[in-house]
PDB file of C-alpha atoms and ligand atoms in Angstrom:
ATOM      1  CA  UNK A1265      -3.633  50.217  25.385  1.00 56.00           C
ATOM      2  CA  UNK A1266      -2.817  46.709  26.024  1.00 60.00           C
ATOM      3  CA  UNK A1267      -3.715  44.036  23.397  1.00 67.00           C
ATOM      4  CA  UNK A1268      -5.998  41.187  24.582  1.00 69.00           C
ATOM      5  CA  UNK A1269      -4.086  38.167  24.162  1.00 69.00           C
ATOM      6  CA  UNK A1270      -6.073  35.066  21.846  1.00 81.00           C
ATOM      7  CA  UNK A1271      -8.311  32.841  23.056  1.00 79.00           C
ATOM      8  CA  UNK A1272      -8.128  30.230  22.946  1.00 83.00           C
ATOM      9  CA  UNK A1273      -4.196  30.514  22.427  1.00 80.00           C
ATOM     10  CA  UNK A1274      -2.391  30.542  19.072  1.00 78.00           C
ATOM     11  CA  UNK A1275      -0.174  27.890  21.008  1.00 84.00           C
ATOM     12  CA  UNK A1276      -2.226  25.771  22.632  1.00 94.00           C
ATOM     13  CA  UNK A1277      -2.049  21.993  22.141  1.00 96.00           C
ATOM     14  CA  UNK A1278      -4.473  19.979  19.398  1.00 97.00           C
ATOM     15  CA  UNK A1279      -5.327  16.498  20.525  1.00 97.00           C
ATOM     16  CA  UNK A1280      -7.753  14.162  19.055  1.00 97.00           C
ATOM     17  CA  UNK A1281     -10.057  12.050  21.601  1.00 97.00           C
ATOM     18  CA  UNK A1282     -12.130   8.994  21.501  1.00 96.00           C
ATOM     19  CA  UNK A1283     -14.313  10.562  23.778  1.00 96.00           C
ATOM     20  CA  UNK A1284     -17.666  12.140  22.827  1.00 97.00           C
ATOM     21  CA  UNK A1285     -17.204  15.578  24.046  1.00 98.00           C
ATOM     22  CA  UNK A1286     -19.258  18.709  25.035  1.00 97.00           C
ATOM     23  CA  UNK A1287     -19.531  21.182  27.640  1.00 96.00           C
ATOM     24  CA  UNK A1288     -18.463  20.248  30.948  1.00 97.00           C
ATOM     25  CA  UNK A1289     -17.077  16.773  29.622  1.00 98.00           C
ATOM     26  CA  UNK A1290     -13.772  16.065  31.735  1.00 98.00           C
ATOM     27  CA  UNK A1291     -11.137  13.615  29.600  1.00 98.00           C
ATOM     28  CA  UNK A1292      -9.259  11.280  31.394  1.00 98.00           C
ATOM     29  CA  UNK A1293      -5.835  11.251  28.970  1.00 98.00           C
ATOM     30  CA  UNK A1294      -3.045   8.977  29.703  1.00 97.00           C
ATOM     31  CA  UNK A1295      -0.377   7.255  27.497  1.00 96.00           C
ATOM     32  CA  UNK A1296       2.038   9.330  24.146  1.00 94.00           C
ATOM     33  CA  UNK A1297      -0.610  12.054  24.893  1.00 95.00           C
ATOM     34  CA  UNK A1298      -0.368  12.737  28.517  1.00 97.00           C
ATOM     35  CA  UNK A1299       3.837  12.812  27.782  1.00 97.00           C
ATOM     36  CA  UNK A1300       3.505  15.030  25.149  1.00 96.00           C
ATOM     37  CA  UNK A1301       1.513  17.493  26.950  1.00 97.00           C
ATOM     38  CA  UNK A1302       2.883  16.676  30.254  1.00 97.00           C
ATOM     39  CA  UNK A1303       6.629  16.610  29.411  1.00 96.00           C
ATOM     40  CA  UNK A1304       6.918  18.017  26.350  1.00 95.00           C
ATOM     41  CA  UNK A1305       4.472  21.126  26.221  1.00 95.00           C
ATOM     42  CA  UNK A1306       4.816  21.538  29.863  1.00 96.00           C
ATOM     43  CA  UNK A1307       1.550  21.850  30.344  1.00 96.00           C
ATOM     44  CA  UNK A1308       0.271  24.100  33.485  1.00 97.00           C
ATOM     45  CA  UNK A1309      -3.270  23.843  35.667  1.00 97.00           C
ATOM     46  CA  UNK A1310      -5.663  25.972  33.683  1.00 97.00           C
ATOM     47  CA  UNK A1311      -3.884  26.038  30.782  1.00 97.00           C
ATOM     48  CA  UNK A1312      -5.948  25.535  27.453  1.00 97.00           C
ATOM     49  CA  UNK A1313      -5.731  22.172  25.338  1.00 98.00           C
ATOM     50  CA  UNK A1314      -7.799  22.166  22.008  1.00 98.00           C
ATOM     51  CA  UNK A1315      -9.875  19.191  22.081  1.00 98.00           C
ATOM     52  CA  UNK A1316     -11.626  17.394  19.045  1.00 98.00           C
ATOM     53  CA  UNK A1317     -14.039  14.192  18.762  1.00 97.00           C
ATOM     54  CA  UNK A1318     -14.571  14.093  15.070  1.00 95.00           C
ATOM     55  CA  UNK A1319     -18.135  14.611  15.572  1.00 96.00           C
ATOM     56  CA  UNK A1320     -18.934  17.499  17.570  1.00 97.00           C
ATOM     57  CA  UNK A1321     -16.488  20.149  16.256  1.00 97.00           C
ATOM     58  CA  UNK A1322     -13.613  21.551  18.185  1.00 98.00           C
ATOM     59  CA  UNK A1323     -13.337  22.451  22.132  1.00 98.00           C
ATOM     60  CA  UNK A1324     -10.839  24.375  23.971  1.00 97.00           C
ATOM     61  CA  UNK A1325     -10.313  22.402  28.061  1.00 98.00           C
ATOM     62  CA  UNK A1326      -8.937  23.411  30.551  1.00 98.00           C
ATOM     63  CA  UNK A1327      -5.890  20.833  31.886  1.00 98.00           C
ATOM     64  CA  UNK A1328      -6.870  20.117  35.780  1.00 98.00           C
ATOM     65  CA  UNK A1329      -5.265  16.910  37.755  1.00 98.00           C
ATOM     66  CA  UNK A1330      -2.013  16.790  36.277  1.00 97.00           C
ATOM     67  CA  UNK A1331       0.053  13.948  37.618  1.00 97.00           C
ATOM     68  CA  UNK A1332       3.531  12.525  36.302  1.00 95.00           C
ATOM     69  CA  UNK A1333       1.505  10.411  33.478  1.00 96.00           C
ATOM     70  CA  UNK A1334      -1.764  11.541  33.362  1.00 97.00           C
ATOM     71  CA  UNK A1335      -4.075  14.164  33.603  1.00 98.00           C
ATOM     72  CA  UNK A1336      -7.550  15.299  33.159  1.00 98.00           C
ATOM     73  CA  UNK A1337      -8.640  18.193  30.427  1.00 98.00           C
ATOM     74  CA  UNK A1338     -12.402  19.616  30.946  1.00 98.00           C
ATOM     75  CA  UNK A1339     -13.973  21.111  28.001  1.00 98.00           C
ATOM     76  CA  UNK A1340     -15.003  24.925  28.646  1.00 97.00           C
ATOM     77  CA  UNK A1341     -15.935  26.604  25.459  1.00 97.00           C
ATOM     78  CA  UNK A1342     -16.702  25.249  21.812  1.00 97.00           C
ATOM     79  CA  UNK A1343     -14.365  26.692  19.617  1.00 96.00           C
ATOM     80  CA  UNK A1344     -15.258  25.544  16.242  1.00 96.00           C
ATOM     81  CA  UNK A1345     -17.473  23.968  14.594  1.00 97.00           C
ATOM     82  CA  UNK A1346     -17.539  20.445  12.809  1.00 97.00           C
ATOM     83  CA  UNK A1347     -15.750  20.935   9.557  1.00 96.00           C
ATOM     84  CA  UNK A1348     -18.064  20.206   5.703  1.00 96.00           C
ATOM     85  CA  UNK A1349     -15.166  17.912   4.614  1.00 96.00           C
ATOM     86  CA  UNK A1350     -15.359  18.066   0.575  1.00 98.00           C
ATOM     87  CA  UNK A1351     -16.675  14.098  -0.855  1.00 98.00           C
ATOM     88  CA  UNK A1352     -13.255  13.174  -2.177  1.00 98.00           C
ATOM     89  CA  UNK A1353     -12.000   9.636  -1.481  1.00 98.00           C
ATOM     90  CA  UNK A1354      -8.625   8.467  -2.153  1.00 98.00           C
ATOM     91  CA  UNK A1355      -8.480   4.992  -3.464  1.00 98.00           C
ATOM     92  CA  UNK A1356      -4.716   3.956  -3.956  1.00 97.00           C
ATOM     93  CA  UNK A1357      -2.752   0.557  -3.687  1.00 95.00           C
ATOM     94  CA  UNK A1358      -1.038  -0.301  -0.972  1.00 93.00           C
ATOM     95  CA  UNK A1359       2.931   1.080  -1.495  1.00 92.00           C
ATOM     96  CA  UNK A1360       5.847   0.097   0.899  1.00 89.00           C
ATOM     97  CA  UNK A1361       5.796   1.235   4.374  1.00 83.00           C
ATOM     98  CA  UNK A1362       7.304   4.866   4.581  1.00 89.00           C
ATOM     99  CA  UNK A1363       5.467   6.032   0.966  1.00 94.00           C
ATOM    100  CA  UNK A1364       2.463   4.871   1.948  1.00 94.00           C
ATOM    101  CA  UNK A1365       3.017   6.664   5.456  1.00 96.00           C
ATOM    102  CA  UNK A1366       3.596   9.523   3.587  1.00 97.00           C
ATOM    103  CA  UNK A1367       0.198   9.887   1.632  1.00 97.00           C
ATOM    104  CA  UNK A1368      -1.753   8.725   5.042  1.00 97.00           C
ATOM    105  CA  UNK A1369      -0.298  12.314   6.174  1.00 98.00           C
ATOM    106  CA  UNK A1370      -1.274  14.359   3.413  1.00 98.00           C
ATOM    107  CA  UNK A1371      -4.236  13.656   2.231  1.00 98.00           C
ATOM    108  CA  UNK A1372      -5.445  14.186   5.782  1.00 98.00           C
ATOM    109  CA  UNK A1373      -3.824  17.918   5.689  1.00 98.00           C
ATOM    110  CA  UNK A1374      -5.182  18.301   1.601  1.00 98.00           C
ATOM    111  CA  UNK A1375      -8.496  17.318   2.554  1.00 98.00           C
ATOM    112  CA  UNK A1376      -9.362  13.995   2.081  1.00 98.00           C
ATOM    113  CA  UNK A1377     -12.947  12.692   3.523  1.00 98.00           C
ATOM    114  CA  UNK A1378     -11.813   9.149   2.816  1.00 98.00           C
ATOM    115  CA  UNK A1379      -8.607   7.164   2.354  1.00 98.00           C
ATOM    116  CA  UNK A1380      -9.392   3.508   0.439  1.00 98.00           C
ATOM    117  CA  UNK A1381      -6.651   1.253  -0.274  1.00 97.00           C
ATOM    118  CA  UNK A1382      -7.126  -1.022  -3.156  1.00 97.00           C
ATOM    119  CA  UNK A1383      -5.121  -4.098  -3.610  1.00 97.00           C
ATOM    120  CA  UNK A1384      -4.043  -4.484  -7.576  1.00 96.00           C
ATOM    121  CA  UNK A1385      -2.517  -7.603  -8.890  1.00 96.00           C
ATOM    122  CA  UNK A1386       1.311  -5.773  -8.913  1.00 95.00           C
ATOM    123  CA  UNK A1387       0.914  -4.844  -5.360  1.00 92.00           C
ATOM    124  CA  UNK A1388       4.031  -5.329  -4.081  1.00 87.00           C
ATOM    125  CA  UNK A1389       2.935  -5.223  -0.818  1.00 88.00           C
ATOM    126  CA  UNK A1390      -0.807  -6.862   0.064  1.00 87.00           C
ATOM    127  CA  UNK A1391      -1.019  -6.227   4.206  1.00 90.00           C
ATOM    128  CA  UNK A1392      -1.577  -2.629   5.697  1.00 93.00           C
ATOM    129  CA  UNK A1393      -0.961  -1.484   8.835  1.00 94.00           C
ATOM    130  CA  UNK A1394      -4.504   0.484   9.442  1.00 96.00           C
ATOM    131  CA  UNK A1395      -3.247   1.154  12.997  1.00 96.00           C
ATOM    132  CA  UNK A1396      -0.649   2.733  11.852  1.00 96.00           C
ATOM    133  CA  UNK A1397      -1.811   4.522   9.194  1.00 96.00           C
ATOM    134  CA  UNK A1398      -4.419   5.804  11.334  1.00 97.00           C
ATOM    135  CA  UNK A1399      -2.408   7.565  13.957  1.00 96.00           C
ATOM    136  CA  UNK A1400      -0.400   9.366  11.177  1.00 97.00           C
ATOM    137  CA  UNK A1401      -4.097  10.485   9.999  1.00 98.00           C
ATOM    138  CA  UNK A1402      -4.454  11.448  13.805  1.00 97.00           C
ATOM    139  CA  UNK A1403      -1.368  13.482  13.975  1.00 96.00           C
ATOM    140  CA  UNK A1404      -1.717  15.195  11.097  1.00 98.00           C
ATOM    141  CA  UNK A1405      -5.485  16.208  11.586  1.00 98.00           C
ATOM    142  CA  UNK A1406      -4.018  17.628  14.903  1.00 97.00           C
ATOM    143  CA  UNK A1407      -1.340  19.524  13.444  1.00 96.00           C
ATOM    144  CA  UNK A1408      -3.499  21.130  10.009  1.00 96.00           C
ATOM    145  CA  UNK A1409      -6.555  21.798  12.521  1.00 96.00           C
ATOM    146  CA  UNK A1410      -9.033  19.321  10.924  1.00 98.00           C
ATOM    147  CA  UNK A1411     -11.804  18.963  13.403  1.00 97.00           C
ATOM    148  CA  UNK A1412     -13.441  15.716  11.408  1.00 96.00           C
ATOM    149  CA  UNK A1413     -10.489  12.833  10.382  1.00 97.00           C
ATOM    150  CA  UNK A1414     -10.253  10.936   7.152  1.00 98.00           C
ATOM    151  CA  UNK A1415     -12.052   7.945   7.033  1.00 98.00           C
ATOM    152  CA  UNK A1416      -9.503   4.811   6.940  1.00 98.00           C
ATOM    153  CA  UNK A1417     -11.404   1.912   5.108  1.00 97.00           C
ATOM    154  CA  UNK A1418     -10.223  -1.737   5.414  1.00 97.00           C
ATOM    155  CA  UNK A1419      -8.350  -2.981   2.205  1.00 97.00           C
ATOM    156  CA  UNK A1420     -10.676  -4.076  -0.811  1.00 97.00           C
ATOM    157  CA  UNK A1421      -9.589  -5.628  -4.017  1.00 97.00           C
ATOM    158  CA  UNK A1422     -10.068  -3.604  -7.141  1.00 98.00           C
ATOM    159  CA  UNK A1423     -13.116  -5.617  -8.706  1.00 98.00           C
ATOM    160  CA  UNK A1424     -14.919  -5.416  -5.634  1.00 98.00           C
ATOM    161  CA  UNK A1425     -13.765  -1.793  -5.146  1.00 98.00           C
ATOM    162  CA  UNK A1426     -15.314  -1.274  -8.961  1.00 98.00           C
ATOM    163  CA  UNK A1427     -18.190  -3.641  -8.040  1.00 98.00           C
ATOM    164  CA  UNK A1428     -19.377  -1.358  -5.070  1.00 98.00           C
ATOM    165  CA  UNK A1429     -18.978   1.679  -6.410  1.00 98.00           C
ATOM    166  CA  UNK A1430     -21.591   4.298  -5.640  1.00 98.00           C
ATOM    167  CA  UNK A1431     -23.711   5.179  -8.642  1.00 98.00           C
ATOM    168  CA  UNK A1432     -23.228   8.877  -7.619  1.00 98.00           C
ATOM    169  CA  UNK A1433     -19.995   9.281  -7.415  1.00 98.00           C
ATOM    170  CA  UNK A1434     -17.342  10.155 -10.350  1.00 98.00           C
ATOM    171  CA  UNK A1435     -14.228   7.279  -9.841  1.00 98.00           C
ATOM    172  CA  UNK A1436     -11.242   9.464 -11.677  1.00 98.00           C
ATOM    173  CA  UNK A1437      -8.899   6.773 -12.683  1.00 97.00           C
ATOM    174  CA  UNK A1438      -5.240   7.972 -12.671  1.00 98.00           C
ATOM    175  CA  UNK A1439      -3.769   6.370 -16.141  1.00 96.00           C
ATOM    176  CA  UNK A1440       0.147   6.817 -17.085  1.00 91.00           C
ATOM    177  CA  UNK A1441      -0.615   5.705 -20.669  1.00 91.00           C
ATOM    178  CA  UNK A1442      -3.597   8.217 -21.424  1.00 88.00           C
ATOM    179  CA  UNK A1443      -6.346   9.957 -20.216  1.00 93.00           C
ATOM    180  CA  UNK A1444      -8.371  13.080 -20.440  1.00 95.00           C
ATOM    181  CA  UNK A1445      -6.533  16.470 -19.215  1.00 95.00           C
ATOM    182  CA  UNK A1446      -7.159  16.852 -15.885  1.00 94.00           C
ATOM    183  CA  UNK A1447      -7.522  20.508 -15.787  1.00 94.00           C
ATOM    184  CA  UNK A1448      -9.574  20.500 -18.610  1.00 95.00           C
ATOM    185  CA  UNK A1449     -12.052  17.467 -17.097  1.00 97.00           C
ATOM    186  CA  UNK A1450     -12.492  18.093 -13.393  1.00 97.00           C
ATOM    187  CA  UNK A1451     -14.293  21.105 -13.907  1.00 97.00           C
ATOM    188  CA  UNK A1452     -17.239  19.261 -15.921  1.00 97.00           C
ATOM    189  CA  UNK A1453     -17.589  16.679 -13.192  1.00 98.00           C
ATOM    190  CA  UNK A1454     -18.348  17.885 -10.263  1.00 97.00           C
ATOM    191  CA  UNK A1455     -19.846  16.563  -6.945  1.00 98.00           C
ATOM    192  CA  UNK A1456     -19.135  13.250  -4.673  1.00 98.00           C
ATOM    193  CA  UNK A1457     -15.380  12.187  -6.523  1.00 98.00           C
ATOM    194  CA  UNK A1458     -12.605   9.229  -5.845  1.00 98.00           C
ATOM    195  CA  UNK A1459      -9.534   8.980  -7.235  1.00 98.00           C
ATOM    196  CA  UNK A1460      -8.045   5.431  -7.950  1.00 98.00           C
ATOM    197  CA  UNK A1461      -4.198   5.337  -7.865  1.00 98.00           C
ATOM    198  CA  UNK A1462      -1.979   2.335  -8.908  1.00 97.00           C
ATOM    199  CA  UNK A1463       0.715   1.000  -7.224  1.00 96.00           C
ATOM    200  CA  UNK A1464       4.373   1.022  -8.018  1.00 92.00           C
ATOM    201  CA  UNK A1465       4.014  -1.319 -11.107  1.00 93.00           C
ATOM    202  CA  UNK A1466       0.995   0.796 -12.232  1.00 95.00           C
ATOM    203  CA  UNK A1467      -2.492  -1.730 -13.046  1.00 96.00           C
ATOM    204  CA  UNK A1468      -2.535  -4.582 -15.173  1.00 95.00           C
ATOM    205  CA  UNK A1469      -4.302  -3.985 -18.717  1.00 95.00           C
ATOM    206  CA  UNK A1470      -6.950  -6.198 -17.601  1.00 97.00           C
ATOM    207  CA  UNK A1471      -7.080  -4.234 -14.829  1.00 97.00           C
ATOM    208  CA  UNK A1472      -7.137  -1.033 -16.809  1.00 96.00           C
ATOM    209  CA  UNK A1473      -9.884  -2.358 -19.103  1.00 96.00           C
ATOM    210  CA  UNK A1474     -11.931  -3.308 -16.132  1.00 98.00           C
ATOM    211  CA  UNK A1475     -11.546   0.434 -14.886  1.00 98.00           C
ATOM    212  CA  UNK A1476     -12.263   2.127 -18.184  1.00 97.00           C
ATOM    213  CA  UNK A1477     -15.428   0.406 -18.530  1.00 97.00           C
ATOM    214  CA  UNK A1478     -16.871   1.373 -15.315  1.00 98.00           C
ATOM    215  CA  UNK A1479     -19.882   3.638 -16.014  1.00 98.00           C
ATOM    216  CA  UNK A1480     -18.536   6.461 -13.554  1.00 98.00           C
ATOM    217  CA  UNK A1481     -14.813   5.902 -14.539  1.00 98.00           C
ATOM    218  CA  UNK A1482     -12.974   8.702 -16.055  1.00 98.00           C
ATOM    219  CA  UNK A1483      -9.907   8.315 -17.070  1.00 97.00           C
ATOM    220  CA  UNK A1484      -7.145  11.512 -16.084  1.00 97.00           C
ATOM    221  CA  UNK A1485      -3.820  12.333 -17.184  1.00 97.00           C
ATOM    222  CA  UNK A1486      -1.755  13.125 -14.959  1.00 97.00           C
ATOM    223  CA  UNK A1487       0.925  14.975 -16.957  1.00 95.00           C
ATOM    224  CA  UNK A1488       3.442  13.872 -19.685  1.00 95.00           C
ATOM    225  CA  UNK A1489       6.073  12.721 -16.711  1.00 96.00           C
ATOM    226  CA  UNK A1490       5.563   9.127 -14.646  1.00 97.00           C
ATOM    227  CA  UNK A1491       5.157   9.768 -11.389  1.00 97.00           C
ATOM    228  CA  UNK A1492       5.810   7.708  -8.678  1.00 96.00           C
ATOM    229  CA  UNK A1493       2.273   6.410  -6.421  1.00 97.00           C
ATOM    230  CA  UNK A1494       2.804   8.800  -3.781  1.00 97.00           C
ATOM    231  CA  UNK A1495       3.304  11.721  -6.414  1.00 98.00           C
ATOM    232  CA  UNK A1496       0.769  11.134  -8.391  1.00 98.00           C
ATOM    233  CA  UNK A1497      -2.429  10.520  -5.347  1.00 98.00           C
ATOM    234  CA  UNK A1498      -0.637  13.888  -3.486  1.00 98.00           C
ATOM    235  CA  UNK A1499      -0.790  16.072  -6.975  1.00 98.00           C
ATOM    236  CA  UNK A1500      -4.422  14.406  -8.019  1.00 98.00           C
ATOM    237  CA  UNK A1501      -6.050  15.203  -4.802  1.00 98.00           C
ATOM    238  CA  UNK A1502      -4.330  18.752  -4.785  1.00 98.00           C
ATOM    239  CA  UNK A1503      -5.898  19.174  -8.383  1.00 98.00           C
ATOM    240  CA  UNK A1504      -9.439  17.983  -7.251  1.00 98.00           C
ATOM    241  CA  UNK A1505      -9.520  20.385  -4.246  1.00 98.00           C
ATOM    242  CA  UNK A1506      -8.291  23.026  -6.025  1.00 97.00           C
ATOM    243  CA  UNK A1507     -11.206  22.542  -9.100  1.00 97.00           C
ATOM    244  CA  UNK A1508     -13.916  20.831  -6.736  1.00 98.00           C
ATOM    245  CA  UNK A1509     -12.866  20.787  -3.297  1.00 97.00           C
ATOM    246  CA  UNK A1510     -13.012  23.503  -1.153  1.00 96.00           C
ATOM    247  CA  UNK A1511      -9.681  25.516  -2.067  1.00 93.00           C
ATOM    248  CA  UNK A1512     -11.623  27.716  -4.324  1.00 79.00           C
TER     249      UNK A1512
HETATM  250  N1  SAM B2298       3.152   1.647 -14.855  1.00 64.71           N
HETATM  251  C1  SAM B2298       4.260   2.444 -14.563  1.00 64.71           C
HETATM  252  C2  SAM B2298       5.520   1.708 -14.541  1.00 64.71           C
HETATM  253  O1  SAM B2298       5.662   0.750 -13.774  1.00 64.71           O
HETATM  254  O2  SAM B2298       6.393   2.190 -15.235  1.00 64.71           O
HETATM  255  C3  SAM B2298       4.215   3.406 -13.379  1.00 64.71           C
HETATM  256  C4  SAM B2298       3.098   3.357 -12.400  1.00 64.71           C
HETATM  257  S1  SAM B2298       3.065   4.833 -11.476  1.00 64.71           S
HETATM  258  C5  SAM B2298       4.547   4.702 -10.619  1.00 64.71           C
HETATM  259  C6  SAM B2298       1.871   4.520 -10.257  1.00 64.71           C
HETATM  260  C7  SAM B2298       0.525   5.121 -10.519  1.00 64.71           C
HETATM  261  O3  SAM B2298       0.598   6.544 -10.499  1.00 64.71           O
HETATM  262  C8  SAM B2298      -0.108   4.786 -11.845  1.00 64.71           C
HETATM  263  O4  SAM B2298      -0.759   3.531 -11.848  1.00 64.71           O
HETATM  264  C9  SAM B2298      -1.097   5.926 -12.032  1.00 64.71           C
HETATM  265  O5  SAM B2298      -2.298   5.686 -11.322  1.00 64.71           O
HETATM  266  C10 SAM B2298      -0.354   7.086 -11.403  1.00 64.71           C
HETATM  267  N2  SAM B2298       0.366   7.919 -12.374  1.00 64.71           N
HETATM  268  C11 SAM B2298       1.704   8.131 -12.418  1.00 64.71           C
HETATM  269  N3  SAM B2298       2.013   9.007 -13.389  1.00 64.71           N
HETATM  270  C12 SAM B2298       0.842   9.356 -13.979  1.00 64.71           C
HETATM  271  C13 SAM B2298       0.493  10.249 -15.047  1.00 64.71           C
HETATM  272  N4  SAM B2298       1.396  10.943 -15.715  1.00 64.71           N
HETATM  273  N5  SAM B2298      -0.820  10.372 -15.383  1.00 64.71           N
HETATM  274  C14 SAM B2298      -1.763   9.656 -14.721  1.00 64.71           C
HETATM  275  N6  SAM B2298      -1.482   8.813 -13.706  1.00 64.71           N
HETATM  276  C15 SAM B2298      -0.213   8.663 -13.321  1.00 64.71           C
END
């Protein structure tokens, strides 16, 4: 007996759109996206490209009109639904280009709903890229299957971050000179979270005060080692999905 091959394909191609999608929608794609699928994936007429809006779940389309730089994909079948994304921000100050890169991309495969950056006073660097950081957040939602992306919020500065704070949410403050033990603490908080991350020069003590007396602050240790920014928002949100999130 023959096996019946997957559908939709193991292999087929992820691609985020703009465009609101649902049965019988046809997507007009053109630009990095048309090459990659055009000359990279060698995409065929007919052949299946996974399709997902961020609102309306996941959709397998077929490609149709497939022209040197452009082509159209139609969207046949739903294929998944719209993902429960566990209520975990990330709220971390802005690090140099490549590091900061680097967390866009993994807290979108982790889990993240949210990515916040908060400017400190040692900031050593005070402009983002949210462009940028978005399309890694793109590409890696693509490549871990995500069907909903990470929310990218504009910049704040810490007091106004701490000022705005929902009254609902826990804000898990990563301190280097002391907190509670994480593994010990995350599992008596539960529910909407954020975790606020310094930069390279870690927060002020002003800063730190501040923090500590926020009503929903609770202060985590991270460990008896230093870690660098990226290190330490990477391992935090892998602890909170593992205790809270949706790892369990
Ligand atoms: N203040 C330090 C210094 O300049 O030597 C280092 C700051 S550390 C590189 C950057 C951020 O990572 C800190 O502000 C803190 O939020 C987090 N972090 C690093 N190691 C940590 C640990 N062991 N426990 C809790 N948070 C940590």
């Amino acid at each position: 007996m023959t096996a019946t091959p997957a559908w939709p394909p193991h292999s087929a191609p992820r691609l985020h759109v703009e465009t609101a999608l649902g049965e019988g929608v046809a997507v007009a794609v053109d630009g990095n996206p048309a090459h990659y699928l055009i000359s990279v994936m060698r995409i065929k007429p007919d052949d299946i490209v996974l399709l997902f809006d961020g609102r309306s779940g996941e959709w397998a389309a077929r490609a149709r009109d497939i022209r040197k730089r452009d082509l159209v994909l139609q969207c046949v079948a739903r294929t998944r639904p719209l993902e429960a994304t566990p209520d975990f921000w990330l709220c971390c100050a802005p690090i140099r280009k490549g590091r900061i890169d680097l967390i866009a991309e993994k807290a979108c495969e982790l889990g993240v709903a949210r990515l916040q950056p908060v400017l400190t006073r040692r900031a050593v660097v005070d402009k983002l890229n949210l462009d940028r950081l978005h399309a890694h957040l793109v590409e890696a939602a693509e490549q871990c299957g995500r069907t909903a992306l990470p929310d990218l919020s504009p910049m704040v500065k810490l007091d106004a971050l701490l000022r705005d704070w929902p009254d609902d949410r826990w804000l898990f403050f990563a301190d280097e000179s002391g907190g509670a033990p994480l593994a010990e603490t995350l599992p008596g908080h539960p529910g909407p979270a954020g975790m606020l991350i310094g930069p390279e020069g870690g927060f002020d003590p002003d800063e730190r005060a501040a923090i500590r007396a926020h009503p929903r602050a609770v202060a985590l240790s991270l460990g008896p080692r230093i870690l660098r920014a990226e290190t330490a928002a990477l391992a935090a949100t892998a602890a909170w999905m593992t205790i809270n999130g949706d790892w369990s």
